[in-house]
mmCIF file of C-alpha atoms in Angstrom:
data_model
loop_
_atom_site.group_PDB
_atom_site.id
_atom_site.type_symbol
_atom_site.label_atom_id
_atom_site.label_comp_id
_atom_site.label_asym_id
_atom_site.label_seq_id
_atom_site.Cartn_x
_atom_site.Cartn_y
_atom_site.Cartn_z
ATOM 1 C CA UNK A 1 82.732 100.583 105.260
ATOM 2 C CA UNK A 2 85.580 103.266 105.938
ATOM 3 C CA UNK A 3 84.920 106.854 105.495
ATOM 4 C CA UNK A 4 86.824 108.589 102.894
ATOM 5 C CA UNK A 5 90.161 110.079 104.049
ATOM 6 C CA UNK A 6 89.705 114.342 104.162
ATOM 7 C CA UNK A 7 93.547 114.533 102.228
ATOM 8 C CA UNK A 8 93.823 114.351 99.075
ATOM 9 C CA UNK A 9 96.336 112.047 97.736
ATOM 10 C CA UNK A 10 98.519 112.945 94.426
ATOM 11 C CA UNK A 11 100.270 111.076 91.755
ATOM 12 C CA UNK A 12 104.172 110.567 92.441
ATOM 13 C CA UNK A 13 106.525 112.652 89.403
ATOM 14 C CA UNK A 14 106.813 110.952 86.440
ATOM 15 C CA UNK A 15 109.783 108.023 86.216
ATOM 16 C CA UNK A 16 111.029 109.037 83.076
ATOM 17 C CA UNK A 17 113.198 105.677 82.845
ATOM 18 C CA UNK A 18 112.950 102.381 84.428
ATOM 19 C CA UNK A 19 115.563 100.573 86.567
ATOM 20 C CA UNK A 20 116.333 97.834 84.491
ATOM 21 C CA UNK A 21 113.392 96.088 82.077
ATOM 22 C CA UNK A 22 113.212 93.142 79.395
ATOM 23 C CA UNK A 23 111.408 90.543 77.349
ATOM 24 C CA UNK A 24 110.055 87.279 79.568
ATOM 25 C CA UNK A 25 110.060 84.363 76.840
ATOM 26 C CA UNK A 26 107.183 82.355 78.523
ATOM 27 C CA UNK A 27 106.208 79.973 75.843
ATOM 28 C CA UNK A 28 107.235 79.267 72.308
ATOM 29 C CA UNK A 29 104.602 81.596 71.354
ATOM 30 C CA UNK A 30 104.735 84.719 73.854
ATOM 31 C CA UNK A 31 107.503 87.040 75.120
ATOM 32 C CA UNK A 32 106.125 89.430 78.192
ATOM 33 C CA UNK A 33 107.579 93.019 78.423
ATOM 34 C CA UNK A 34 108.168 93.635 81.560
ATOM 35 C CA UNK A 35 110.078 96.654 83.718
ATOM 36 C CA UNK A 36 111.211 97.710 87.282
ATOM 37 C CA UNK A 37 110.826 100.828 88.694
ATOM 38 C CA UNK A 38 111.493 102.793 92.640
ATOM 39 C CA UNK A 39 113.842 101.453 95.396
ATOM 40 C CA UNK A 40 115.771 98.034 94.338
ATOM 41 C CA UNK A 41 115.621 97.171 97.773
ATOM 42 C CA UNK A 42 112.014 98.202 98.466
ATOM 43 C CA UNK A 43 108.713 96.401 99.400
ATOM 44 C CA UNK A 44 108.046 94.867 96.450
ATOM 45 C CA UNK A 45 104.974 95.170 94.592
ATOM 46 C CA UNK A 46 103.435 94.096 91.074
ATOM 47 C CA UNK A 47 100.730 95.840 89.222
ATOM 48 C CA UNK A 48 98.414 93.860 86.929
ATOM 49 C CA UNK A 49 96.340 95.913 84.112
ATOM 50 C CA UNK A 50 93.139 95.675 82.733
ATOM 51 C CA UNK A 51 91.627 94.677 79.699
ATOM 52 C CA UNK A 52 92.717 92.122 79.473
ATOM 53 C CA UNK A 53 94.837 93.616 76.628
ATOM 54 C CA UNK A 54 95.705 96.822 77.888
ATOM 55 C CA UNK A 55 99.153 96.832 79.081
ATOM 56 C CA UNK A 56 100.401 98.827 81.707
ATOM 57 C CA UNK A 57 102.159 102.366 80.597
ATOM 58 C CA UNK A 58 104.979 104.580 82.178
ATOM 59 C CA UNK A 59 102.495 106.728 83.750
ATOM 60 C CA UNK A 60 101.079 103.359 86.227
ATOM 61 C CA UNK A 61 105.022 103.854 87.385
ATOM 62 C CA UNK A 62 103.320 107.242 89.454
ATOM 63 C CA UNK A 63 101.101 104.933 91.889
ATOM 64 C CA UNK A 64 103.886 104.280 94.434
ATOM 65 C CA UNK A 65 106.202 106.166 96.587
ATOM 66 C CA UNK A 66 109.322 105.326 94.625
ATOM 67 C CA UNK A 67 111.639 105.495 97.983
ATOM 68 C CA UNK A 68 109.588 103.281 99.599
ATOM 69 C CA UNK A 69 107.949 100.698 96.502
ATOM 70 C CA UNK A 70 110.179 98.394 94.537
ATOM 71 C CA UNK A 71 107.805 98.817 91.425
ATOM 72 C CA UNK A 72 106.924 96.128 88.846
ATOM 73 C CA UNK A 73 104.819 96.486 85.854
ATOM 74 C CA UNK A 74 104.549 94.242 83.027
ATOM 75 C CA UNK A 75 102.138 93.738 79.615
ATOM 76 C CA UNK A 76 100.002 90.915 79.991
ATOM 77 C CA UNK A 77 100.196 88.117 77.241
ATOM 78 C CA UNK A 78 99.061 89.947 73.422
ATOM 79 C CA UNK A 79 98.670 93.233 75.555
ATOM 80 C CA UNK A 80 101.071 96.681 74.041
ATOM 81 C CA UNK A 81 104.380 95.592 74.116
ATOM 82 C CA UNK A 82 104.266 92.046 74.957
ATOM 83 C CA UNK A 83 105.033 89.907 71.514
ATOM 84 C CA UNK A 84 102.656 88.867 69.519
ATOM 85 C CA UNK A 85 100.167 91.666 70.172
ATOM 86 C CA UNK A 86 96.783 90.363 70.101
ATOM 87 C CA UNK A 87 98.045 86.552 70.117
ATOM 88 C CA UNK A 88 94.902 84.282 71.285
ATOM 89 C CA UNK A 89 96.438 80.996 71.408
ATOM 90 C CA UNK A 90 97.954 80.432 74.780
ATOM 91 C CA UNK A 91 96.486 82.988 76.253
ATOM 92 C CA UNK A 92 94.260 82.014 79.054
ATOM 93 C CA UNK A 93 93.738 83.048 82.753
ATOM 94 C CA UNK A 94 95.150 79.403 83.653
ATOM 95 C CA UNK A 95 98.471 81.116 81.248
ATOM 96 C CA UNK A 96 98.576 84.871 83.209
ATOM 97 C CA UNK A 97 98.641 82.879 86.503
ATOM 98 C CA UNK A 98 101.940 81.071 85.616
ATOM 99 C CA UNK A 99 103.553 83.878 83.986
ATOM 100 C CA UNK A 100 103.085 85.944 86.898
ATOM 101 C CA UNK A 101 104.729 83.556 89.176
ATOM 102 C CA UNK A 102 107.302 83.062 86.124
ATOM 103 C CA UNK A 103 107.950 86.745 86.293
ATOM 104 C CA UNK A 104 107.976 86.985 90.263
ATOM 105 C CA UNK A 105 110.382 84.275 90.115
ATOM 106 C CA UNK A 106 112.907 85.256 87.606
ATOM 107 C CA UNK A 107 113.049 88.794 89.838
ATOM 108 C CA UNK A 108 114.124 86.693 92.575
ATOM 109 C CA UNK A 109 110.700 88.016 94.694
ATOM 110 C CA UNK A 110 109.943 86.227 97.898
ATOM 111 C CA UNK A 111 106.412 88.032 98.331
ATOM 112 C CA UNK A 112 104.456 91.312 96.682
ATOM 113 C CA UNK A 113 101.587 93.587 97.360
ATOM 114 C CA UNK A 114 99.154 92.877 94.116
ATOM 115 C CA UNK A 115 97.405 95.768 93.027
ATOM 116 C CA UNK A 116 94.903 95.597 89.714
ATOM 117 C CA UNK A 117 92.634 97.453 88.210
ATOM 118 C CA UNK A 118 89.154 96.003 86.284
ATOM 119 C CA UNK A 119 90.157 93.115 84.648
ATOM 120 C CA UNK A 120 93.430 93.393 86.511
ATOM 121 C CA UNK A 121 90.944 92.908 89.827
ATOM 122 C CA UNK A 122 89.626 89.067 88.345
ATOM 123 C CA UNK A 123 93.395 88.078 87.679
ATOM 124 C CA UNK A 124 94.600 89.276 91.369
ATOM 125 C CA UNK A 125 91.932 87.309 92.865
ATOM 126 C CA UNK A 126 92.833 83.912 90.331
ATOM 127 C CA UNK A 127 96.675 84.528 90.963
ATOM 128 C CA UNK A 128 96.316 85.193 94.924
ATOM 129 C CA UNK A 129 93.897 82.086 95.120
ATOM 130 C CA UNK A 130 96.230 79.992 93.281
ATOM 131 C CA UNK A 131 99.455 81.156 95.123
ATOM 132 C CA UNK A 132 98.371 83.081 98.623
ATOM 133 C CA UNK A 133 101.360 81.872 99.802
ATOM 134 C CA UNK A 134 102.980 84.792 97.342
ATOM 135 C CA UNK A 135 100.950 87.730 98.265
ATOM 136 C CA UNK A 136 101.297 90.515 101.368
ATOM 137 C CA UNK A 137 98.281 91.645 100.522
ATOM 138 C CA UNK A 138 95.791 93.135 97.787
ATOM 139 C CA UNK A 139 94.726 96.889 96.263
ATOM 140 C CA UNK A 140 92.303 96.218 94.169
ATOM 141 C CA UNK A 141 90.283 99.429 91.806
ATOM 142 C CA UNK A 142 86.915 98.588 89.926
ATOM 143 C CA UNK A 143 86.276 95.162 90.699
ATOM 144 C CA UNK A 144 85.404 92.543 87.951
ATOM 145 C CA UNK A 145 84.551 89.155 89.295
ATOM 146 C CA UNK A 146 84.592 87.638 86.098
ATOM 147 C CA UNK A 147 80.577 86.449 86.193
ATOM 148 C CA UNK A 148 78.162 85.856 83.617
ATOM 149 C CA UNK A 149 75.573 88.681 84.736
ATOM 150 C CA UNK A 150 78.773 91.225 84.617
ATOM 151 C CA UNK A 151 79.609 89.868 80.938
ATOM 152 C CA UNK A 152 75.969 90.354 80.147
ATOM 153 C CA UNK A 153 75.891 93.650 81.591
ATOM 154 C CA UNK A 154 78.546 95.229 79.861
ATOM 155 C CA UNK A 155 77.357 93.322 76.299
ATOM 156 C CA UNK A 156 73.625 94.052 76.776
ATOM 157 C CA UNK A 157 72.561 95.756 80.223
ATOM 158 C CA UNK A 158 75.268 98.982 79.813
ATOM 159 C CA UNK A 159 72.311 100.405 77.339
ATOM 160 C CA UNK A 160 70.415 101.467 79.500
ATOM 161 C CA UNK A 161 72.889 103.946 80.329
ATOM 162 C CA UNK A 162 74.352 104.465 77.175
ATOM 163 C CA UNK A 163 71.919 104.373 74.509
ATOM 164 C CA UNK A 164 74.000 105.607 72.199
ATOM 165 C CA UNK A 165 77.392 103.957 72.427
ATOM 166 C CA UNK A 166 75.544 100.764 72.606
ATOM 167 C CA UNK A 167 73.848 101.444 69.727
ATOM 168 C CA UNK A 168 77.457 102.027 67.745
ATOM 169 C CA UNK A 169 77.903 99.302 69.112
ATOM 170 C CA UNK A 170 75.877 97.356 67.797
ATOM 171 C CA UNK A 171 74.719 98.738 64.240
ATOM 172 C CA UNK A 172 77.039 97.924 62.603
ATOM 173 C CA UNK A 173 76.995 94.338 62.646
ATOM 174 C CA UNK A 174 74.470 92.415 59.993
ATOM 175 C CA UNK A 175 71.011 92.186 61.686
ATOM 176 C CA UNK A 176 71.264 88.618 61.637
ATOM 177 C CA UNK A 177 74.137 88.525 63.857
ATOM 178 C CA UNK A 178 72.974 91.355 66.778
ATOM 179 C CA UNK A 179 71.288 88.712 68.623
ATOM 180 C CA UNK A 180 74.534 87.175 70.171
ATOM 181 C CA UNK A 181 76.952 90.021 69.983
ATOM 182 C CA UNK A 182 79.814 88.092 71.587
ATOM 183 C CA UNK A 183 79.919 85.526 68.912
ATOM 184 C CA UNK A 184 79.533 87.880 66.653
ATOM 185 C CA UNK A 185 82.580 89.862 67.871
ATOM 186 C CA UNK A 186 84.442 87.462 68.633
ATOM 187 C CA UNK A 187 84.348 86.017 65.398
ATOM 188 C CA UNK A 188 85.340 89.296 63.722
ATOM 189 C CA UNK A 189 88.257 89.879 65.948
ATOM 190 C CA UNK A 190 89.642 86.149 65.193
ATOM 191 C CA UNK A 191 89.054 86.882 61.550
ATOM 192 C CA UNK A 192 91.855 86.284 59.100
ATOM 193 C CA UNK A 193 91.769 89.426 57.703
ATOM 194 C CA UNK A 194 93.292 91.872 59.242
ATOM 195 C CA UNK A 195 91.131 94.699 58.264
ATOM 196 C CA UNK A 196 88.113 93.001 59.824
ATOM 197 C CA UNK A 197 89.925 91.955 63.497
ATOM 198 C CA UNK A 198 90.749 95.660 63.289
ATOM 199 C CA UNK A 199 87.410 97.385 62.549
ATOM 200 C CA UNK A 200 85.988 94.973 65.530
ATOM 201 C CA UNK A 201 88.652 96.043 67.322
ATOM 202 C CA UNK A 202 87.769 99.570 67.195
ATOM 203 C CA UNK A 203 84.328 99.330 67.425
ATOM 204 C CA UNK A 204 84.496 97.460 70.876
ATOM 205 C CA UNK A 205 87.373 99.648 72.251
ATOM 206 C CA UNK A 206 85.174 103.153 71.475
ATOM 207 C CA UNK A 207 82.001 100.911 73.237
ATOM 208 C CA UNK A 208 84.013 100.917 76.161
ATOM 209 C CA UNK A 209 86.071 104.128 76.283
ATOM 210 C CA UNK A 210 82.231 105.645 75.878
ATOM 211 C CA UNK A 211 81.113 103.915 79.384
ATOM 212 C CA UNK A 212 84.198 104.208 81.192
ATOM 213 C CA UNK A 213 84.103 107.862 82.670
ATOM 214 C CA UNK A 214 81.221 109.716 85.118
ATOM 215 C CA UNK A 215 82.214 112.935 82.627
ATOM 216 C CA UNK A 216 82.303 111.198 78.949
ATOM 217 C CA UNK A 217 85.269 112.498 77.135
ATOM 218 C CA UNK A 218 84.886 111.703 73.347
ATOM 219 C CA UNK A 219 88.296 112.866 72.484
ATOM 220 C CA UNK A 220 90.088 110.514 75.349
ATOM 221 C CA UNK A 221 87.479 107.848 73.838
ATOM 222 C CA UNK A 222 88.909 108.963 69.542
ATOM 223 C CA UNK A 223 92.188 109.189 70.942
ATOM 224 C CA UNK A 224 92.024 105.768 72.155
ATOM 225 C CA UNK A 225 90.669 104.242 69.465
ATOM 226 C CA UNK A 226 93.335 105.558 66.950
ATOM 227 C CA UNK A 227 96.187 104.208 68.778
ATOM 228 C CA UNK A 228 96.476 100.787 67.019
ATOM 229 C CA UNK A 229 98.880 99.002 69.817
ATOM 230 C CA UNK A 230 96.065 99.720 72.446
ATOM 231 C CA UNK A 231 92.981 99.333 69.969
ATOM 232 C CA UNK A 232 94.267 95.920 68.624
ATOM 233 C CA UNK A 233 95.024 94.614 72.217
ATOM 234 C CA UNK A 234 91.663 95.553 73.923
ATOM 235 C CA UNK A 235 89.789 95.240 70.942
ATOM 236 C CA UNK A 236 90.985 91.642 70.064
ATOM 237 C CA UNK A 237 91.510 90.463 73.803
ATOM 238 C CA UNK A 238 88.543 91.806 75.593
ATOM 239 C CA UNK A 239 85.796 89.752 73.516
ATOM 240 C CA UNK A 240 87.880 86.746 73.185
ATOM 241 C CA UNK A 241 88.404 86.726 77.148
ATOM 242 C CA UNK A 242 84.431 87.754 77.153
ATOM 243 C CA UNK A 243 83.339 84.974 74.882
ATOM 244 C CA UNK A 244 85.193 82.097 77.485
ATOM 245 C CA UNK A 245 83.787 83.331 80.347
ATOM 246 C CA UNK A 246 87.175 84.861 81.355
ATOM 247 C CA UNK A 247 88.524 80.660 81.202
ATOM 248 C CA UNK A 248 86.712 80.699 84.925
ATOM 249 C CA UNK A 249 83.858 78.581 86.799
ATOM 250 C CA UNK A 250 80.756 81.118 87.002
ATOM 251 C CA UNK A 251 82.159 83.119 90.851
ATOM 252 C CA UNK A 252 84.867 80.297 91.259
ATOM 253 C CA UNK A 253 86.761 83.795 92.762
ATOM 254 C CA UNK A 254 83.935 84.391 95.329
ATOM 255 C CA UNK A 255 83.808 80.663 96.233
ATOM 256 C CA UNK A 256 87.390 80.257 96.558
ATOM 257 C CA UNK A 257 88.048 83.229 98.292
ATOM 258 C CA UNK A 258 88.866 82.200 102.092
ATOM 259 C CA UNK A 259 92.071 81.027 100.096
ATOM 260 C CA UNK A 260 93.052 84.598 100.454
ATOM 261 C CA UNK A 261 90.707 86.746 102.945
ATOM 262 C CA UNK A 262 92.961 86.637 105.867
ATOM 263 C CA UNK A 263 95.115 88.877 103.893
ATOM 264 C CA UNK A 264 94.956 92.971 104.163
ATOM 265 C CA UNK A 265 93.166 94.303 101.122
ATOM 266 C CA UNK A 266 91.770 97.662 99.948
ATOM 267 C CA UNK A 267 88.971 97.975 97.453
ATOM 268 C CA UNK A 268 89.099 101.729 95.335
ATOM 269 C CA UNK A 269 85.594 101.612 93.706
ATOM 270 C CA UNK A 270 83.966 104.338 91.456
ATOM 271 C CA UNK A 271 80.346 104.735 92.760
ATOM 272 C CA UNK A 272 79.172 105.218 89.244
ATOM 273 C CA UNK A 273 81.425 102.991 87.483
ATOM 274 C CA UNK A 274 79.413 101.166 84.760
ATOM 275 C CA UNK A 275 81.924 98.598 83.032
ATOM 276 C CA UNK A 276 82.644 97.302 86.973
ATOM 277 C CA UNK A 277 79.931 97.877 89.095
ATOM 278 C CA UNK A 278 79.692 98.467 92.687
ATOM 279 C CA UNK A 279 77.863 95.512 93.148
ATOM 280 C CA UNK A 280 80.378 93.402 92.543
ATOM 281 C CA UNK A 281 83.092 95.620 94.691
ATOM 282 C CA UNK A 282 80.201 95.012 97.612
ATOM 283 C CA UNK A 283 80.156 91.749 96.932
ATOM 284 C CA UNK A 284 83.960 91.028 97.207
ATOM 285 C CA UNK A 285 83.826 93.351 100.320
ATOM 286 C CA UNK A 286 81.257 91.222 102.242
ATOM 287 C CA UNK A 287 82.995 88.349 101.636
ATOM 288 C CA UNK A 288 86.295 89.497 102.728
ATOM 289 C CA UNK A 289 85.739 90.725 106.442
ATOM 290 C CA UNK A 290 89.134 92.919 106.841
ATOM 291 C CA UNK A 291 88.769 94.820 103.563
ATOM 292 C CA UNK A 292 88.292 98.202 103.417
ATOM 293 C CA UNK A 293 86.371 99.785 100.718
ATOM 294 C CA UNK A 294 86.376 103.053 100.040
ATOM 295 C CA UNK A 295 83.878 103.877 97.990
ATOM 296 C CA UNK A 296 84.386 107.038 95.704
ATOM 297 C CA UNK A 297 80.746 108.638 94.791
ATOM 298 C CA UNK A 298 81.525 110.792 91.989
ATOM 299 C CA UNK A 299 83.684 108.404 89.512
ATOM 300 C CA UNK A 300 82.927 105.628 87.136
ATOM 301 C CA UNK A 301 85.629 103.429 86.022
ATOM 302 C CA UNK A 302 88.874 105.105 84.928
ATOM 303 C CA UNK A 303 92.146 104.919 88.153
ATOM 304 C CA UNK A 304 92.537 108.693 86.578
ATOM 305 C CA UNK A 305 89.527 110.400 88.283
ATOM 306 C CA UNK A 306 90.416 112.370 90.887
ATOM 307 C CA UNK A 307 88.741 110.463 93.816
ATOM 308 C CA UNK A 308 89.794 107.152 92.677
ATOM 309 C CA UNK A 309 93.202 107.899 92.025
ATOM 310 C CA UNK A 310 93.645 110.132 95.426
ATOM 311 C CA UNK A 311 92.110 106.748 97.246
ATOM 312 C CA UNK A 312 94.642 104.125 95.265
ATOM 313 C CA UNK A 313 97.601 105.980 96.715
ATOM 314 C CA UNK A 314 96.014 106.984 99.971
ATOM 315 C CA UNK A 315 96.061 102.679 100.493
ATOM 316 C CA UNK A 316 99.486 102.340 99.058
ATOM 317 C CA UNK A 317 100.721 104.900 101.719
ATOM 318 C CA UNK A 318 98.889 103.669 104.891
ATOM 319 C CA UNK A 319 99.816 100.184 104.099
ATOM 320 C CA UNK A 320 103.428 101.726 104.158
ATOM 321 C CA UNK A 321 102.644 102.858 107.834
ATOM 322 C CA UNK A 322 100.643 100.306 108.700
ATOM 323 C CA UNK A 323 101.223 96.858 106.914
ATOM 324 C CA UNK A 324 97.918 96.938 106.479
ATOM 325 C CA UNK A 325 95.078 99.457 104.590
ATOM 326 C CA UNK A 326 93.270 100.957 108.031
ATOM 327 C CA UNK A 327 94.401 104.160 108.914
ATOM 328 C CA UNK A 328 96.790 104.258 111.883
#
């Protein structure tokens, strides 16, 4: 395990504007935003977001060295500006795979660094197994393997933390129904009435904004929850992803993984992150003899904590130097 680098990495100015961005039309059903950023003629790299319904905002543009990075972001399918927000049907693991290599293809992309974050970690891993060929390497923050006991942990096992926000959580739904909260949720946020998917929605977006942070910040968490775009994507997405086992074999990543571990990759992992835990960014690291993880002891799971985020671009600019994530 590396020691944590003594600088102190920033966040790049803002990029007001991208280069040039558009709509993907991937299916009958599903259009992907999707934007480019930095140097045209940089090293290319592609940055997948969590969630799975997240999206990935202007501010992810401030990662990368913009002289250096030829940036690409795009909204996962359902996820903030991607068309139809919230959309379930067609939207599988097996379905971000292809549009990735859709996307990397219609940008005329030989090979990219992939970078995600969370759930963003679990569709790296799927997309690099499927297509190693396609990757320079990984930076991964908060890993999710995409298991059954990290489902159950952050459905059942986060109260023990969080007594509270689990109990919100939870309450709400008839007493009948508490025993399996993912089918309960899950039917709620497939519901066809709108005002039902929504007050799921919300529900399980302020359960997880509550657990995300080593400092809880109920206004962040509020502020979250009353954005609708977000709420709607996470809150909708998340469960349904949840409920199918993120559409993977129980650690099919883990098993598959010499696809892809000859391959630089750094691992940015809060030491108190709750929703991801470090067990699972251990796990990955063991199995993946040439990683370096840099394990930040005083953040959960947000990128925007100061450790984690100084250690995201700390890799993006040694791998800059290097080619690689150890320090020159």
């Amino acid at each position: 395990m590396d020691a944590q680098c003594e600088v102190c990495y920033s966040i790049f100015p803002p990029i007001e504007n991208p280069n040039r961005s558009g709509m993907l039309q991937v299916d009958d059903t599903h259009q992907l935003y999707w934007e480019e950023s930095g140097n045209p003629e940089g090293l290319p790299v592609v940055y997948l977001h969590g969630g799975p319904g997240e999206g990935a905002p202007p501010s992810k543009r401030q990662f990368w060295d913009p002289d250096y990075y030829r940036i690409i972001l795009f909204d996962q399918r359902g996820a903030l500006r991607s068309t139809p927000l919230a959309e379930v049907k067609n939207n599988t693991t097996q379905h971000l795979i292809d549009d990735i290599e859709t996307l990397r293809e219609m940008l005329g992309i030989d090979k990219w660094l992939v970078c995600g974050g969370s759930w963003g970690t679990t569709l790296a891993l799927a997309y690099g197994e499927a297509h190693p060929e396609r990757c320079l390497g990984f930076v991964l923050r908060g890993i999710f393997l995409g298991t059954t006991d990290e489902i159950n942990w952050f459905v059942y096992g986060m109260r023990l933390f969080f007594p509270k926000a689990h109990e919100d959580f939870v309450k709400w739904l008839p007493e009948e129904e508490q025993g399996d909260l993912l089918e309960a949720y899950c039917k709620r946020v497939t519901s066809e009435d709108r005002d039902v998917r929504q007050e799921a929605a919300r529900y399980w977006v302020k359960y997880s904004g509550s657990c995300a942070l080593l400092r809880h910040d109920p206004e962040g968490v509020e502020e979250q929850a009353a954005d609708d775009t977000t709420m709607m994507g996470m809150g909708i997405l998340d469960p349904y992803y949840f409920k199918h086992s993120m559409f993977l074999e129980d650690d099919q990543l883990l098993r598959n993984i010499d696809r892809i571990n000859h391959l630089p990759c750094a691992i940015v992992q809060g030491g108190h992150d709750m929703i991801a835990t470090p067990h699972a960014a251990y796990r990955l690291h063991k199995s993946w003899p040439g990683s370096v993880l840099n394990m930040v002891p005083d953040a959960g799971h947000s990128p925007m904590e100061p450790g984690t985020l100084s250690g995201l671009i700390q890799a993006f600019e040694v791998f800059k130097k290097t080619g690689d994530f150890h320090q020159p």
